[in-house]
């Protein structure tokens, strides 16, 4: 009989971590999920819990105070949390999104200044790319300006839809430094909370992920030191895109977690709820629905783990794989949660059961970090090229 290969050290560590996360989620996160959704308040207690358990700096290298974990481990952790609470999973995912510009584009000085405190959770990070007229067309329609003034830059403009923007201590902001230079005319900056001229604006009222504050950020003659620039002037747009290559798998993991949580709930319900003399899961109409849901969840999971593996490897086709994972997992989250509501029937539509929240939370995964249409555009360009505008 063939012997099973010995498990690698890395896999042992990952398994131990995931077991601890599952316990934490079951004991502390799942019981809070409905209340977080209902209150619409950022759950500071859950953020503190994640910080105490070293979940806010998983892929940050050890030399910068992080765990030095793999992206595979990171996405699995996000997935575990999202099975119970999508808002809470976003605390981990946006901490990663907010630190990635520094990790990917920053010099040693800026990395050492910010990353250890982000990894420990002392600082909450956010990422500010989107503007009122610049969502999908992130480059062409960017209006926020950063002008050099001696040893400083002065920022003017507005960003919208900034996840965790009102609770963030540091925000990585993308702004135009040279309007004539196209993709080489954007630069990236760290703006710290409390800087004069950095104003948190309106908070959005949202369908889902209600425990994650989404806000407008205003920069009104906001002066920051040139040392807060990430990378060289003009490198900002490429940094923003490289960040999305590594953060989209995090959103895909959130989507997969939501789908997986909804599937588990629907399966358990279908085993217990009796109609026409037997559990509804034994009726082909429901059993086949559950079979399709399971197939989609497992297919999405394989795609996601492969995308995360490519992030770890630094594979040249990571842009493609991040988009494939985000597209598939987002669509699976929406279809599986919708079907979970259907399996529960009237109870599924009630806020007494979690699946309607999961369905509302799923929708955003088809929209943020690039809509599903943008993912298709990225995939298509990877297949056939961009072509020249006619
Ligand atoms: N890595 C490195 N460089 C990249 C890149 C990548 N993945 N993608 C593009 N670039 C480079 C290109 O090579 C090009 O460089 P050159 O000018 O030197 O040739 C430059 O960037 C411009 O690229 P494009 O010509 O492809 O730019 P475009 O304007 O045609 O389209 C896009 C780019 C893919 C549509 C991009 O704008 C995009 O991804 N849009 C969606 C934005 C998005 O995802 N926003 C989400 C906000 S964050 C969020 O939602 C977070 C949250 O709340 C949790």
GROMACS .gro file of C-alpha atoms and ligand atoms in nm:
model
  444
    1UNK     CA    1   0.000   0.000   0.000
    2UNK     CA    2   0.137   0.344  -0.094
    3UNK     CA    3   0.235   0.560   0.200
    4UNK     CA    4   0.086   0.909   0.223
    5UNK     CA    5   0.358   1.171   0.168
    6UNK     CA    6   0.469   1.343   0.489
    7UNK     CA    7   0.288   1.671   0.543
    8UNK     CA    8   0.509   1.971   0.498
    9UNK     CA    9   0.591   2.198   0.789
   10UNK     CA   10   0.406   2.481   0.614
   11UNK     CA   11   0.090   2.270   0.580
   12UNK     CA   12   0.103   2.173   0.948
   13UNK     CA   13   0.129   2.537   1.045
   14UNK     CA   14  -0.156   2.630   0.812
   15UNK     CA   15  -0.377   2.354   0.950
   16UNK     CA   16  -0.309   2.462   1.308
   17UNK     CA   17  -0.389   2.819   1.222
   18UNK     CA   18  -0.711   2.729   1.041
   19UNK     CA   19  -0.824   2.511   1.331
   20UNK     CA   20  -0.767   2.803   1.569
   21UNK     CA   21  -0.953   3.040   1.335
   22UNK     CA   22  -1.249   2.800   1.309
   23UNK     CA   23  -1.273   2.789   1.688
   24UNK     CA   24  -1.247   3.167   1.717
   25UNK     CA   25  -1.514   3.216   1.451
   26UNK     CA   26  -1.753   2.966   1.611
   27UNK     CA   27  -1.710   3.110   1.961
   28UNK     CA   28  -1.672   3.482   1.903
   29UNK     CA   29  -1.760   3.589   1.548
   30UNK     CA   30  -2.065   3.381   1.447
   31UNK     CA   31  -2.266   3.485   1.756
   32UNK     CA   32  -2.205   3.853   1.670
   33UNK     CA   33  -2.280   3.838   1.295
   34UNK     CA   34  -2.653   3.924   1.300
   35UNK     CA   35  -2.605   4.209   1.549
   36UNK     CA   36  -2.317   4.357   1.346
   37UNK     CA   37  -2.540   4.355   1.037
   38UNK     CA   38  -2.833   4.507   1.223
   39UNK     CA   39  -2.639   4.783   1.399
   40UNK     CA   40  -2.432   4.877   1.095
   41UNK     CA   41  -2.146   4.961   1.334
   42UNK     CA   42  -1.782   4.870   1.275
   43UNK     CA   43  -1.710   4.584   1.520
   44UNK     CA   44  -1.407   4.716   1.707
   45UNK     CA   45  -1.421   4.414   1.940
   46UNK     CA   46  -1.376   4.178   1.643
   47UNK     CA   47  -1.091   4.390   1.504
   48UNK     CA   48  -0.919   4.369   1.846
   49UNK     CA   49  -0.980   3.994   1.856
   50UNK     CA   50  -0.820   3.951   1.513
   51UNK     CA   51  -0.525   4.169   1.616
   52UNK     CA   52  -0.471   3.965   1.935
   53UNK     CA   53  -0.472   3.648   1.725
   54UNK     CA   54  -0.226   3.780   1.464
   55UNK     CA   55  -0.476   3.772   1.179
   56UNK     CA   56  -0.413   4.124   1.051
   57UNK     CA   57  -0.068   4.069   0.906
   58UNK     CA   58  -0.070   3.716   0.769
   59UNK     CA   59   0.107   3.782   0.435
   60UNK     CA   60   0.330   4.060   0.572
   61UNK     CA   61   0.691   3.930   0.584
   62UNK     CA   62   0.835   3.861   0.931
   63UNK     CA   63   1.103   4.128   0.883
   64UNK     CA   64   0.819   4.384   0.880
   65UNK     CA   65   0.643   4.240   1.184
   66UNK     CA   66   0.398   4.011   1.002
   67UNK     CA   67   0.347   3.636   1.016
   68UNK     CA   68   0.522   3.577   0.685
   69UNK     CA   69   0.238   3.343   0.588
   70UNK     CA   70   0.140   3.245   0.236
   71UNK     CA   71  -0.143   3.396   0.033
   72UNK     CA   72  -0.298   3.050   0.032
   73UNK     CA   73  -0.319   3.059   0.412
   74UNK     CA   74  -0.444   3.417   0.403
   75UNK     CA   75  -0.734   3.340   0.164
   76UNK     CA   76  -0.832   3.034   0.367
   77UNK     CA   77  -0.851   3.249   0.682
   78UNK     CA   78  -1.069   3.509   0.506
   79UNK     CA   79  -1.291   3.226   0.380
   80UNK     CA   80  -1.334   3.078   0.730
   81UNK     CA   81  -1.438   3.413   0.876
   82UNK     CA   82  -1.672   3.493   0.585
   83UNK     CA   83  -1.859   3.165   0.637
   84UNK     CA   84  -2.002   3.329   0.949
   85UNK     CA   85  -1.969   3.704   0.898
   86UNK     CA   86  -1.880   3.883   0.575
   87UNK     CA   87  -1.831   4.220   0.748
   88UNK     CA   88  -1.576   4.069   0.986
   89UNK     CA   89  -1.389   3.897   0.703
   90UNK     CA   90  -1.350   4.236   0.539
   91UNK     CA   91  -1.148   4.360   0.837
   92UNK     CA   92  -0.878   4.108   0.744
   93UNK     CA   93  -0.914   4.157   0.367
   94UNK     CA   94  -0.902   4.538   0.373
   95UNK     CA   95  -0.609   4.541   0.614
   96UNK     CA   96  -0.428   4.346   0.341
   97UNK     CA   97  -0.557   4.571   0.060
   98UNK     CA   98  -0.451   4.882   0.252
   99UNK     CA   99  -0.100   4.760   0.328
  100UNK     CA  100  -0.022   4.610  -0.014
  101UNK     CA  101   0.069   4.941  -0.187
  102UNK     CA  102   0.341   4.990   0.078
  103UNK     CA  103   0.461   4.629   0.061
  104UNK     CA  104   0.464   4.621  -0.320
  105UNK     CA  105   0.580   4.973  -0.403
  106UNK     CA  106   0.740   5.124  -0.094
  107UNK     CA  107   1.105   5.173  -0.006
  108UNK     CA  108   1.260   5.023   0.309
  109UNK     CA  109   1.200   5.336   0.512
  110UNK     CA  110   0.825   5.356   0.447
  111UNK     CA  111   0.783   4.979   0.489
  112UNK     CA  112   0.956   4.987   0.828
  113UNK     CA  113   0.758   5.295   0.931
  114UNK     CA  114   0.413   5.149   0.865
  115UNK     CA  115   0.404   4.773   0.808
  116UNK     CA  116   0.485   4.652   1.163
  117UNK     CA  117   0.209   4.866   1.311
  118UNK     CA  118  -0.037   4.749   1.041
  119UNK     CA  119   0.060   4.386   1.105
  120UNK     CA  120  -0.004   4.424   1.479
  121UNK     CA  121  -0.337   4.600   1.424
  122UNK     CA  122  -0.216   4.917   1.595
  123UNK     CA  123  -0.293   5.090   1.265
  124UNK     CA  124  -0.595   5.016   1.048
  125UNK     CA  125  -0.524   5.057   0.676
  126UNK     CA  126  -0.744   5.146   0.378
  127UNK     CA  127  -0.702   5.186   0.000
  128UNK     CA  128  -0.838   5.491  -0.184
  129UNK     CA  129  -0.855   5.461  -0.563
  130UNK     CA  130  -1.221   5.515  -0.658
  131UNK     CA  131  -1.370   5.856  -0.732
  132UNK     CA  132  -1.720   5.976  -0.822
  133UNK     CA  133  -1.654   5.955  -1.196
  134UNK     CA  134  -1.378   5.699  -1.176
  135UNK     CA  135  -1.486   5.350  -1.071
  136UNK     CA  136  -1.414   5.102  -1.347
  137UNK     CA  137  -1.220   5.362  -1.548
  138UNK     CA  138  -0.975   5.403  -1.263
  139UNK     CA  139  -0.701   5.569  -1.468
  140UNK     CA  140  -0.872   5.780  -1.734
  141UNK     CA  141  -1.114   5.956  -1.501
  142UNK     CA  142  -0.897   6.013  -1.191
  143UNK     CA  143  -0.921   6.377  -1.075
  144UNK     CA  144  -0.757   6.387  -0.731
  145UNK     CA  145  -0.438   6.590  -0.764
  146UNK     CA  146  -0.113   6.583  -0.571
  147UNK     CA  147   0.118   6.878  -0.630
  148UNK     CA  148   0.476   6.894  -0.512
  149UNK     CA  149   0.552   7.190  -0.285
  150UNK     CA  150   0.911   7.176  -0.158
  151UNK     CA  151   0.950   6.874   0.069
  152UNK     CA  152   0.573   6.813   0.071
  153UNK     CA  153   0.284   6.719  -0.155
  154UNK     CA  154  -0.052   6.895  -0.140
  155UNK     CA  155  -0.354   6.674  -0.212
  156UNK     CA  156  -0.687   6.804  -0.338
  157UNK     CA  157  -0.985   6.596  -0.443
  158UNK     CA  158  -1.235   6.337  -0.331
  159UNK     CA  159  -1.243   5.961  -0.310
  160UNK     CA  160  -1.563   5.761  -0.264
  161UNK     CA  161  -1.661   5.407  -0.163
  162UNK     CA  162  -1.358   5.375   0.062
  163UNK     CA  163  -1.402   5.059   0.266
  164UNK     CA  164  -1.315   5.110   0.635
  165UNK     CA  165  -1.217   5.469   0.543
  166UNK     CA  166  -1.366   5.620   0.860
  167UNK     CA  167  -1.184   5.382   1.094
  168UNK     CA  168  -0.853   5.381   0.907
  169UNK     CA  169  -0.540   5.531   1.061
  170UNK     CA  170  -0.351   5.520   0.732
  171UNK     CA  171  -0.496   5.541   0.382
  172UNK     CA  172  -0.305   5.466   0.063
  173UNK     CA  173  -0.428   5.732  -0.179
  174UNK     CA  174  -0.375   5.741  -0.555
  175UNK     CA  175  -0.354   6.088  -0.710
  176UNK     CA  176  -0.253   6.253  -1.036
  177UNK     CA  177   0.091   6.415  -1.021
  178UNK     CA  178   0.125   6.477  -1.396
  179UNK     CA  179  -0.203   6.508  -1.589
  180UNK     CA  180  -0.021   6.485  -1.924
  181UNK     CA  181   0.158   6.158  -1.849
  182UNK     CA  182  -0.130   5.906  -1.870
  183UNK     CA  183  -0.061   5.588  -1.677
  184UNK     CA  184   0.275   5.734  -1.566
  185UNK     CA  185   0.108   6.045  -1.423
  186UNK     CA  186  -0.035   5.884  -1.109
  187UNK     CA  187   0.147   5.851  -0.777
  188UNK     CA  188   0.065   5.676  -0.451
  189UNK     CA  189   0.079   5.827  -0.101
  190UNK     CA  190   0.020   5.730   0.259
  191UNK     CA  191  -0.211   5.981   0.425
  192UNK     CA  192  -0.229   5.957   0.802
  193UNK     CA  193  -0.540   6.018   1.008
  194UNK     CA  194  -0.537   6.360   1.172
  195UNK     CA  195  -0.348   6.531   0.887
  196UNK     CA  196  -0.508   6.875   0.841
  197UNK     CA  197  -0.721   6.881   0.525
  198UNK     CA  198  -0.792   6.506   0.541
  199UNK     CA  199  -1.165   6.484   0.603
  200UNK     CA  200  -1.393   6.183   0.639
  201UNK     CA  201  -1.716   6.260   0.451
  202UNK     CA  202  -2.052   6.089   0.412
  203UNK     CA  203  -2.100   5.725   0.514
  204UNK     CA  204  -2.293   5.515   0.261
  205UNK     CA  205  -2.611   5.332   0.359
  206UNK     CA  206  -2.570   4.986   0.214
  207UNK     CA  207  -2.755   4.665   0.126
  208UNK     CA  208  -2.490   4.440   0.281
  209UNK     CA  209  -2.150   4.427   0.454
  210UNK     CA  210  -2.319   4.673   0.688
  211UNK     CA  211  -2.057   4.636   0.963
  212UNK     CA  212  -1.791   4.772   0.732
  213UNK     CA  213  -1.805   5.151   0.701
  214UNK     CA  214  -1.786   5.275   0.341
  215UNK     CA  215  -1.715   5.646   0.321
  216UNK     CA  216  -1.619   5.944   0.115
  217UNK     CA  217  -1.275   6.093   0.185
  218UNK     CA  218  -1.204   6.457   0.106
  219UNK     CA  219  -0.857   6.610   0.059
  220UNK     CA  220  -0.867   6.986   0.097
  221UNK     CA  221  -0.516   7.130   0.066
  222UNK     CA  222  -0.400   6.826   0.258
  223UNK     CA  223  -0.024   6.859   0.297
  224UNK     CA  224   0.183   6.545   0.350
  225UNK     CA  225   0.558   6.488   0.357
  226UNK     CA  226   0.720   6.368   0.034
  227UNK     CA  227   0.853   6.078   0.246
  228UNK     CA  228   0.493   5.948   0.245
  229UNK     CA  229   0.506   5.889  -0.131
  230UNK     CA  230   0.502   5.518  -0.212
  231UNK     CA  231   0.761   5.438  -0.477
  232UNK     CA  232   0.866   5.692  -0.737
  233UNK     CA  233   0.650   5.966  -0.879
  234UNK     CA  234   0.448   5.819  -1.168
  235UNK     CA  235   0.453   5.460  -1.042
  236UNK     CA  236   0.116   5.488  -0.866
  237UNK     CA  237  -0.115   5.335  -1.126
  238UNK     CA  238   0.099   5.027  -1.174
  239UNK     CA  239   0.120   4.986  -0.797
  240UNK     CA  240  -0.260   5.015  -0.776
  241UNK     CA  241  -0.305   4.743  -1.040
  242UNK     CA  242  -0.044   4.511  -0.887
  243UNK     CA  243  -0.222   4.548  -0.554
  244UNK     CA  244  -0.553   4.443  -0.709
  245UNK     CA  245  -0.385   4.132  -0.852
  246UNK     CA  246  -0.313   4.023  -0.494
  247UNK     CA  247  -0.621   4.160  -0.323
  248UNK     CA  248  -0.887   4.028  -0.564
  249UNK     CA  249  -0.822   3.672  -0.438
  250UNK     CA  250  -0.903   3.806  -0.089
  251UNK     CA  251  -1.244   3.923  -0.211
  252UNK     CA  252  -1.289   3.595  -0.395
  253UNK     CA  253  -1.219   3.424  -0.059
  254UNK     CA  254  -1.480   3.638   0.110
  255UNK     CA  255  -1.729   3.542  -0.164
  256UNK     CA  256  -1.644   3.174  -0.135
  257UNK     CA  257  -1.681   3.187   0.242
  258UNK     CA  258  -2.025   3.345   0.213
  259UNK     CA  259  -2.131   3.079  -0.041
  260UNK     CA  260  -1.991   2.800   0.172
  261UNK     CA  261  -2.163   2.926   0.488
  262UNK     CA  262  -2.496   2.952   0.304
  263UNK     CA  263  -2.457   2.602   0.157
  264UNK     CA  264  -2.386   2.450   0.500
  265UNK     CA  265  -2.690   2.620   0.644
  266UNK     CA  266  -2.914   2.508   0.355
  267UNK     CA  267  -2.791   2.146   0.377
  268UNK     CA  268  -2.859   2.125   0.751
  269UNK     CA  269  -3.202   2.279   0.703
  270UNK     CA  270  -3.283   2.038   0.419
  271UNK     CA  271  -3.197   1.742   0.643
  272UNK     CA  272  -3.433   1.855   0.917
  273UNK     CA  273  -3.727   2.026   0.749
  274UNK     CA  274  -3.993   1.770   0.662
  275UNK     CA  275  -4.249   1.808   0.381
  276UNK     CA  276  -4.473   1.543   0.225
  277UNK     CA  277  -4.347   1.292   0.482
  278UNK     CA  278  -3.969   1.321   0.435
  279UNK     CA  279  -3.683   1.571   0.477
  280UNK     CA  280  -3.696   1.821   0.191
  281UNK     CA  281  -3.337   1.732   0.088
  282UNK     CA  282  -3.470   1.386  -0.004
  283UNK     CA  283  -3.701   1.545  -0.263
  284UNK     CA  284  -3.523   1.563  -0.594
  285UNK     CA  285  -3.614   1.928  -0.648
  286UNK     CA  286  -3.414   2.036  -0.341
  287UNK     CA  287  -3.151   1.758  -0.352
  288UNK     CA  288  -3.046   1.854  -0.705
  289UNK     CA  289  -3.030   2.222  -0.608
  290UNK     CA  290  -2.796   2.134  -0.321
  291UNK     CA  291  -2.589   1.916  -0.555
  292UNK     CA  292  -2.544   2.207  -0.797
  293UNK     CA  293  -2.459   2.447  -0.513
  294UNK     CA  294  -2.194   2.209  -0.380
  295UNK     CA  295  -2.042   2.160  -0.726
  296UNK     CA  296  -2.015   2.534  -0.780
  297UNK     CA  297  -1.861   2.598  -0.437
  298UNK     CA  298  -1.595   2.331  -0.482
  299UNK     CA  299  -1.512   2.447  -0.838
  300UNK     CA  300  -1.476   2.805  -0.714
  301UNK     CA  301  -1.256   2.687  -0.425
  302UNK     CA  302  -1.009   2.513  -0.658
  303UNK     CA  303  -0.985   2.821  -0.879
  304UNK     CA  304  -0.927   3.046  -0.578
  305UNK     CA  305  -0.656   2.832  -0.419
  306UNK     CA  306  -0.477   2.814  -0.753
  307UNK     CA  307  -0.493   3.195  -0.787
  308UNK     CA  308  -0.356   3.232  -0.433
  309UNK     CA  309  -0.078   2.985  -0.510
  310UNK     CA  310   0.014   3.198  -0.812
  311UNK     CA  311   0.032   3.505  -0.583
  312UNK     CA  312   0.277   3.314  -0.362
  313UNK     CA  313   0.484   3.208  -0.661
  314UNK     CA  314   0.484   3.554  -0.819
  315UNK     CA  315   0.359   3.387  -1.137
  316UNK     CA  316   0.354   3.605  -1.451
  317UNK     CA  317  -0.016   3.527  -1.513
  318UNK     CA  318  -0.134   3.632  -1.167
  319UNK     CA  319  -0.349   3.915  -1.314
  320UNK     CA  320  -0.547   3.661  -1.515
  321UNK     CA  321  -0.588   3.417  -1.227
  322UNK     CA  322  -0.691   3.684  -0.978
  323UNK     CA  323  -0.964   3.793  -1.221
  324UNK     CA  324  -1.076   3.433  -1.286
  325UNK     CA  325  -1.106   3.368  -0.913
  326UNK     CA  326  -1.287   3.693  -0.835
  327UNK     CA  327  -1.532   3.640  -1.126
  328UNK     CA  328  -1.614   3.280  -1.040
  329UNK     CA  329  -1.631   3.315  -0.662
  330UNK     CA  330  -1.841   3.634  -0.679
  331UNK     CA  331  -2.095   3.474  -0.914
  332UNK     CA  332  -2.104   3.154  -0.707
  333UNK     CA  333  -2.162   3.357  -0.390
  334UNK     CA  334  -2.462   3.528  -0.549
  335UNK     CA  335  -2.619   3.217  -0.700
  336UNK     CA  336  -2.559   2.990  -0.399
  337UNK     CA  337  -2.692   3.239  -0.143
  338UNK     CA  338  -2.998   3.306  -0.360
  339UNK     CA  339  -3.062   2.932  -0.379
  340UNK     CA  340  -3.004   2.894  -0.004
  341UNK     CA  341  -3.284   3.146   0.056
  342UNK     CA  342  -3.500   2.939  -0.180
  343UNK     CA  343  -3.424   2.614   0.005
  344UNK     CA  344  -3.537   2.774   0.331
  345UNK     CA  345  -3.850   2.912   0.163
  346UNK     CA  346  -4.030   3.172   0.374
  347UNK     CA  347  -3.781   3.124   0.658
  348UNK     CA  348  -3.502   3.214   0.417
  349UNK     CA  349  -3.665   3.551   0.362
  350UNK     CA  350  -3.678   3.620   0.736
  351UNK     CA  351  -3.406   3.808   0.922
  352UNK     CA  352  -3.438   3.540   1.194
  353UNK     CA  353  -3.225   3.319   0.967
  354UNK     CA  354  -2.877   3.412   0.835
  355UNK     CA  355  -2.919   3.329   0.467
  356UNK     CA  356  -3.093   3.655   0.368
  357UNK     CA  357  -2.796   3.845   0.520
  358UNK     CA  358  -2.558   3.620   0.329
  359UNK     CA  359  -2.746   3.694   0.006
  360UNK     CA  360  -2.726   4.069   0.071
  361UNK     CA  361  -2.356   4.042   0.162
  362UNK     CA  362  -2.281   3.834  -0.149
  363UNK     CA  363  -2.390   4.104  -0.392
  364UNK     CA  364  -2.096   4.337  -0.321
  365UNK     CA  365  -1.847   4.069  -0.421
  366UNK     CA  366  -1.974   4.108  -0.779
  367UNK     CA  367  -1.912   4.483  -0.761
  368UNK     CA  368  -1.609   4.592  -0.559
  369UNK     CA  369  -1.241   4.544  -0.641
  370UNK     CA  370  -1.350   4.558  -1.004
  371UNK     CA  371  -1.700   4.464  -1.120
  372UNK     CA  372  -1.757   4.127  -1.283
  373UNK     CA  373  -1.757   4.314  -1.613
  374UNK     CA  374  -1.405   4.447  -1.537
  375UNK     CA  375  -1.289   4.095  -1.447
  376UNK     CA  376  -1.415   3.974  -1.786
  377UNK     CA  377  -1.238   4.264  -1.955
  378UNK     CA  378  -0.912   4.174  -1.778
  379UNK     CA  379  -0.955   3.805  -1.871
  380UNK     CA  380  -1.037   3.887  -2.234
  381UNK     CA  381  -0.737   4.122  -2.264
  382UNK     CA  382  -0.519   3.843  -2.128
  383UNK     CA  383  -0.651   3.615  -2.399
  384UNK     CA  384  -0.658   3.840  -2.703
  385UNK     CA  385  -0.476   4.161  -2.605
  386UNK     CA  386  -0.608   4.512  -2.558
  387UNK     CA  387  -0.603   4.631  -2.920
  388UNK     CA  388  -0.576   4.992  -3.022
  389UNK     CA  389  -0.862   5.241  -2.986
  390UNK     CA  390  -1.018   5.305  -3.330
  391LIG     N1  391   0.002   4.496  -1.326
  391LIG     C1  392   0.095   4.586  -1.369
  391LIG     N2  393   0.066   4.684  -1.457
  391LIG     C2  394  -0.061   4.690  -1.504
  391LIG     C3  395  -0.161   4.601  -1.465
  391LIG     C4  396  -0.126   4.499  -1.373
  391LIG     N3  397  -0.214   4.409  -1.331
  391LIG     N4  398  -0.275   4.632  -1.527
  391LIG     C5  399  -0.248   4.738  -1.604
  391LIG     N5  400  -0.119   4.774  -1.590
  391LIG     C6  401  -0.047   4.881  -1.657
  391LIG     C7  402  -0.052   4.861  -1.807
  391LIG     O1  403   0.054   4.779  -1.851
  391LIG     C8  404  -0.040   5.003  -1.858
  391LIG     O2  405   0.096   5.040  -1.855
  391LIG     P1  406   0.161   5.129  -1.973
  391LIG     O3  407   0.078   5.254  -1.981
  391LIG     O4  408   0.301   5.150  -1.928
  391LIG     O5  409   0.148   5.046  -2.098
  391LIG     C9  410  -0.112   5.083  -1.754
  391LIG     O6  411  -0.114   5.005  -1.634
  391LIG    C10  412  -0.253   5.118  -1.792
  391LIG     O7  413  -0.321   4.996  -1.815
  391LIG     P2  414  -0.438   4.981  -1.918
  391LIG     O8  415  -0.398   5.047  -2.047
  391LIG     O9  416  -0.480   4.839  -1.923
  391LIG    O10  417  -0.549   5.074  -1.848
  391LIG     P3  418  -0.703   5.086  -1.880
  391LIG    O11  419  -0.743   5.218  -1.834
  391LIG    O12  420  -0.733   5.044  -2.021
  391LIG    O13  421  -0.774   4.971  -1.792
  391LIG    C11  422  -0.840   4.850  -1.596
  391LIG    C12  423  -0.731   4.926  -1.670
  391LIG    C13  424  -0.802   4.704  -1.593
  391LIG    C14  425  -0.978   4.864  -1.652
  391LIG    C15  426  -0.833   4.912  -1.456
  391LIG    O14  427  -0.870   5.049  -1.462
  391LIG    C16  428  -0.919   4.843  -1.353
  391LIG    O15  429  -0.880   4.740  -1.298
  391LIG     N6  430  -1.036   4.902  -1.322
  391LIG    C17  431  -1.116   4.857  -1.210
  391LIG    C18  432  -1.074   4.932  -1.087
  391LIG    C19  433  -1.104   4.856  -0.962
  391LIG    O16  434  -1.089   4.736  -0.953
  391LIG     N7  435  -1.141   4.931  -0.859
  391LIG    C20  436  -1.164   4.873  -0.732
  391LIG    C21  437  -1.139   4.974  -0.625
  391LIG     S1  438  -1.081   4.904  -0.476
  391LIG    C22  439  -1.213   4.836  -0.396
  391LIG    O17  440  -1.320   4.820  -0.446
  391LIG    C23  441  -1.179   4.789  -0.260
  391LIG    C24  442  -1.288   4.771  -0.164
  391LIG    O18  443  -1.380   4.848  -0.149
  391LIG    C25  444  -1.275   4.656  -0.073
   0.00000   0.00000   0.00000
